[in-house]
Coordinates of C-alpha atoms in Angstrom, one line a residue:
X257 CA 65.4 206.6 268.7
X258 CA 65.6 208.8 271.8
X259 CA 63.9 207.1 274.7
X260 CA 65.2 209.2 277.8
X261 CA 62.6 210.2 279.9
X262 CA 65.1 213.3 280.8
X263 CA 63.1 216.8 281.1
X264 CA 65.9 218.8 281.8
X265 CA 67.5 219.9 278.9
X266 CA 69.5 222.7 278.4
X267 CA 67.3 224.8 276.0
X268 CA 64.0 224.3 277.7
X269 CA 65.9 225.0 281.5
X270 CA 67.3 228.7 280.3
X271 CA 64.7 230.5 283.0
X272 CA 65.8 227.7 286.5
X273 CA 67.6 229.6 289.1
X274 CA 71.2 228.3 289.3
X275 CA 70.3 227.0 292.7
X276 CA 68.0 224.2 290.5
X277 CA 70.8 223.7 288.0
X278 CA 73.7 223.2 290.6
X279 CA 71.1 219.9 292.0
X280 CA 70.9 218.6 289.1
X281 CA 74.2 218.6 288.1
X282 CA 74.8 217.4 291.7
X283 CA 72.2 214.3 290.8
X284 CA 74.4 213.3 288.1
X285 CA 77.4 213.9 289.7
X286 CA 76.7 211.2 292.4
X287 CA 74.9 208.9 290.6
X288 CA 76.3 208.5 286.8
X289 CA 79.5 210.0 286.5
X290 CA 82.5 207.8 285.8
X291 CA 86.1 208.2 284.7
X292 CA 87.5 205.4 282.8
X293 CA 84.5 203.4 284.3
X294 CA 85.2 204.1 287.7
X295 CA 82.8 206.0 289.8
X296 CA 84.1 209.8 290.1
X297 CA 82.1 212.6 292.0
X298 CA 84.3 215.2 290.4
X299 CA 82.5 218.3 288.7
X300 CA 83.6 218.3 285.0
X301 CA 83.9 222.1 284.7
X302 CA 86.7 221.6 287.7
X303 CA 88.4 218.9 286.0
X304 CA 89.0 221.0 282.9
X305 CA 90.7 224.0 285.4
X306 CA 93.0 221.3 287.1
X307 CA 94.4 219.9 283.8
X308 CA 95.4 224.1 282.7
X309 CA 96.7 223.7 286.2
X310 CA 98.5 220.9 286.1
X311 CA 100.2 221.7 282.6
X312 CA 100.8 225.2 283.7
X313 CA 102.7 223.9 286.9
X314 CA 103.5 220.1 285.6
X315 CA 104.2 219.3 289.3
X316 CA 106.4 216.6 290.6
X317 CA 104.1 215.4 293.1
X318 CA 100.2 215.2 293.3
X319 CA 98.9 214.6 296.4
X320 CA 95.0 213.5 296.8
X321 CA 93.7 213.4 300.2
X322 CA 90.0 211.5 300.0
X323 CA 89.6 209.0 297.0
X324 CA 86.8 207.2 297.2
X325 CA 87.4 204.8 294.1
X326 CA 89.6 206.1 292.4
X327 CA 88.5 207.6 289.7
X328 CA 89.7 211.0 290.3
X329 CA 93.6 209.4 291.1
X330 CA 93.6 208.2 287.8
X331 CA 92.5 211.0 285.9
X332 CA 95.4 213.1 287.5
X333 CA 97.5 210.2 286.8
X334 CA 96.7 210.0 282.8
X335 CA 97.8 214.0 283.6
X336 CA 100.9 213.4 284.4
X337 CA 100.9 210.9 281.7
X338 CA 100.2 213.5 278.9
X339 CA 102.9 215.9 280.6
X340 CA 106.0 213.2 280.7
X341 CA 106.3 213.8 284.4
X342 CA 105.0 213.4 287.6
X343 CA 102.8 211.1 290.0
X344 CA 100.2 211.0 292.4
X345 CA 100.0 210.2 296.3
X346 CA 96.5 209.1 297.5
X347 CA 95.7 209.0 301.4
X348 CA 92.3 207.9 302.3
X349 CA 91.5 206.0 305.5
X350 CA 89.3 203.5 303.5
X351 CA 91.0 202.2 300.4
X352 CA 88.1 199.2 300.2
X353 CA 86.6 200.2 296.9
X354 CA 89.5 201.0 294.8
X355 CA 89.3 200.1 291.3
X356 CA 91.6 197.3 290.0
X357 CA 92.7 200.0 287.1
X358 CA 93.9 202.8 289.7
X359 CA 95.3 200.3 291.5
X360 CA 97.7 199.2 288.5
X361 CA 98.6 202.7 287.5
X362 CA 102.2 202.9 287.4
X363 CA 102.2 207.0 288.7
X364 CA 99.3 206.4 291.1
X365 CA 100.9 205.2 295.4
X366 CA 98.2 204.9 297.7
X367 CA 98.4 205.0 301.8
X368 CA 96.1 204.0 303.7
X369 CA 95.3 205.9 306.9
X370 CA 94.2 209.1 308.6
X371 CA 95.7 211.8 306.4
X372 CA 97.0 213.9 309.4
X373 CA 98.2 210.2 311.4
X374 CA 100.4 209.3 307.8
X375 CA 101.9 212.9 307.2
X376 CA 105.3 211.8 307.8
X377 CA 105.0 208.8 304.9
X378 CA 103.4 211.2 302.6
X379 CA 106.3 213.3 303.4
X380 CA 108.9 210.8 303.0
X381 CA 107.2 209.6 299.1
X382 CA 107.4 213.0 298.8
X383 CA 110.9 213.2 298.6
X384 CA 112.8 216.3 297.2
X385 CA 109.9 217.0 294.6
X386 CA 110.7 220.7 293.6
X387 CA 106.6 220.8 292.4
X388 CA 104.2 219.3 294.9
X389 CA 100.2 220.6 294.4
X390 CA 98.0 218.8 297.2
X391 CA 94.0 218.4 296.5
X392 CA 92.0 218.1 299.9
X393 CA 88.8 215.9 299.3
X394 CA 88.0 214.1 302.2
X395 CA 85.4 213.9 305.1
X396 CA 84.6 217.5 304.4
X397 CA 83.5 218.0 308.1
X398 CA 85.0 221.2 309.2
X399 CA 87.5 220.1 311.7
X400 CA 89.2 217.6 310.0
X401 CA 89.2 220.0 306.8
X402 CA 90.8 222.5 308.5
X403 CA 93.3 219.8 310.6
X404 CA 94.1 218.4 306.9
X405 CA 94.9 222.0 305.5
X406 CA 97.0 223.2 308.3
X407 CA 99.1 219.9 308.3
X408 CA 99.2 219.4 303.7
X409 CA 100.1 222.8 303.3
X410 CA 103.6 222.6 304.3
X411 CA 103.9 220.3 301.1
X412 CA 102.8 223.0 298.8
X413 CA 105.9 224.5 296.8
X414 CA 105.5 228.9 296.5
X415 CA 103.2 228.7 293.2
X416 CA 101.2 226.0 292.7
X417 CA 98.0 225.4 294.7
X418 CA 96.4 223.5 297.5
X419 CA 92.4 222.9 296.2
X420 CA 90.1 222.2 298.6
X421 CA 87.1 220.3 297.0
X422 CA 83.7 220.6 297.9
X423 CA 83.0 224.2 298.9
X424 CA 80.1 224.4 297.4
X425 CA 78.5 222.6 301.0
X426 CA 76.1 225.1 301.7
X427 CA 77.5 227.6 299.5
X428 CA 75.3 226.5 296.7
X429 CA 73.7 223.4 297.4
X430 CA 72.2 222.4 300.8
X431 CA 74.6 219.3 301.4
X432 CA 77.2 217.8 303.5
X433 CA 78.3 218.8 307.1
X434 CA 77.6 222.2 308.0
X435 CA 80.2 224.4 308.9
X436 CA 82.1 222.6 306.2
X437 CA 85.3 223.0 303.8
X438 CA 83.8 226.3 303.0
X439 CA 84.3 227.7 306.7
X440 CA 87.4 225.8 306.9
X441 CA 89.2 227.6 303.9
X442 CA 88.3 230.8 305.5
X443 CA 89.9 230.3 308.5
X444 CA 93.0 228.6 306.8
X445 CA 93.4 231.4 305.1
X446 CA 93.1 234.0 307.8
X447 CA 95.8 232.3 310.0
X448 CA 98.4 231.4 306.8
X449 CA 99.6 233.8 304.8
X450 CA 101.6 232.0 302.6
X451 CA 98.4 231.4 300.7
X452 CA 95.5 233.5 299.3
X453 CA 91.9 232.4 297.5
X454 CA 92.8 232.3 293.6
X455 CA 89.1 233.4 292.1
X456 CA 90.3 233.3 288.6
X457 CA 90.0 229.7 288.2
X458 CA 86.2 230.3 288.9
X459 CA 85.7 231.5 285.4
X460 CA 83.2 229.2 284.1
X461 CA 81.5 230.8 287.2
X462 CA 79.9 227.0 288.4
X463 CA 82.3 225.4 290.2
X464 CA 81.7 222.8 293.3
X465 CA 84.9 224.6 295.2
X466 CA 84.2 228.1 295.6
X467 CA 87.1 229.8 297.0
X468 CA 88.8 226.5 297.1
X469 CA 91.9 227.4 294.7
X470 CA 94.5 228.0 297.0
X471 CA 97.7 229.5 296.2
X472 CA 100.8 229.3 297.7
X473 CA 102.1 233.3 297.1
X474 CA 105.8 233.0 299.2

C-alpha cells in the first residue's frame, strides 16, 4: 500500500505553470536525489543529454569543475566505463564530503583547490588528450563563473562542448547569486568566438542550464 503523502503527481499537475513545476523538481533535486547512493543535484533530463554527448564525442578527458560529493564524477565516470575510454578530472576547492565510492573509481582524479589557482595541474593530467569536454559547476557567482570559463575553455578540443551548469538561476527559478552563470555565459560568449550557445540539446525543453551547452565551433 501506497502511503506517500505526495500531492503532486503528474496527472492531477497538467494545468501548474512551469514556473511551479521547475520548484518542485528543484525540491527533489536538492533534497532526494542520489547517484549510486551519493547525493547528486544534477537534473535527470540533463544527465540523459550528456550521456548522447559523451558517446557522440567519447572524449579523452572529462573535466568537472564543482563536485560537491561526488555523485555526478562518478556517473560520468561509469560513462566512460560503458564507452571503453576515457576519465574524469574533478577540481573543487572543498573535497571534504566525497564519497568513499568516487574516491575508489579507477577513471575518476580529483584536485583540490581553486579551479583558476590549479589550471596548470589540470593542464598537465590533461596531457595530449585529443578529446577534452569541461563541465563548469561551481560557486555559480558570476565572477568566478566567468573567471572559470575564460581560463577551462582553452581545454576544450574544436567539437565537443564546455557546459556550464546551473543557468537556470533566475532564468527559471528564483535561486542562487544573482547575476549568475546565466549572465556569465553571455558574456563568455560575446568575447570568445571559438564557441557558440548549442540550443538543440534543450529539447526536452526543461533543462537546469539554459544556454549552457557550449560548443567549441574552430
Amino acid at each position: 500500500m501506497n502511503t506517500s503523502n505526495k500531492t503532486d503527481y503528474m496527472e492531477d499537475a497538467l494545468l501548474k505553470p512551469l514556473g511551479e513545476v521547475l520548484q518542485i523538481i528543484q525540491s527533489r533535486l536538492v533534497t532526494d536525489s542520489t547517484y549510486f547512493g551519493i547525493q547528486c543535484l544534477r537534473s535527470p533530463m540533463d544527465f540523459w543529454i550528456y550521456q548522447e554527448i559523451i558517446f557522440m564525442l567519447k572524449p579523452d578527458v572529462i573535466v568537472e569543475v564543482g563536485n560537491y560529493c561526488g555523485g555526478s564524477a562518478l556517473s560520468l565516470a561509469h560513462l566512460c566505463d560503458q564507452i571503453g575510454k576515457g576519465f574524469v578530472i574533478g577540481v573543487d576547492i572543498d573535497h571534504s564530503r566525497l564519497d568513499q565510492k568516487a574516491k575508489n573509481h579507477p577513471r575518476i582524479s580529483f584536485i583540490t583547490g581553486d579551479a583558476c589557482e590549479v589550471f596548470d595541474e589540470v593542464v598537465a593530467k590533461c596531457g595530449k588528450a585529443e578529446t577534452v569536454m569541461v563541465i563548469e559547476d561551481s560557486s555559480h557567482e558570476y565572477q568566478n563563473t566567468l573567471n572559470v570559463l575564460m581560463k577551462y575553455s582553452q581545454l576544450v578540443t574544436v567539437g565537443s562542448y564546455l557546459i556550464v551548469e546551473d543557468s537556470i538561476c533566475h532564468h527559471g527559478l528564483d535561486v542562487g547569486p544573482n547575476p549568475g552563470p546565466y549572465e556569465a555565459i553571455i558574456d563568455f560568449i560575446d568575447s570568445n568566438q571559438n564557441f557558440y550557445i548549442d540550443r538543440e540539446k534543450e529539447a526536452f525543453l526543461i533543462t537546469w542550464n539554459p544556454k549552457g551547452y557550449l560548443k567549441r565551433g574552430n
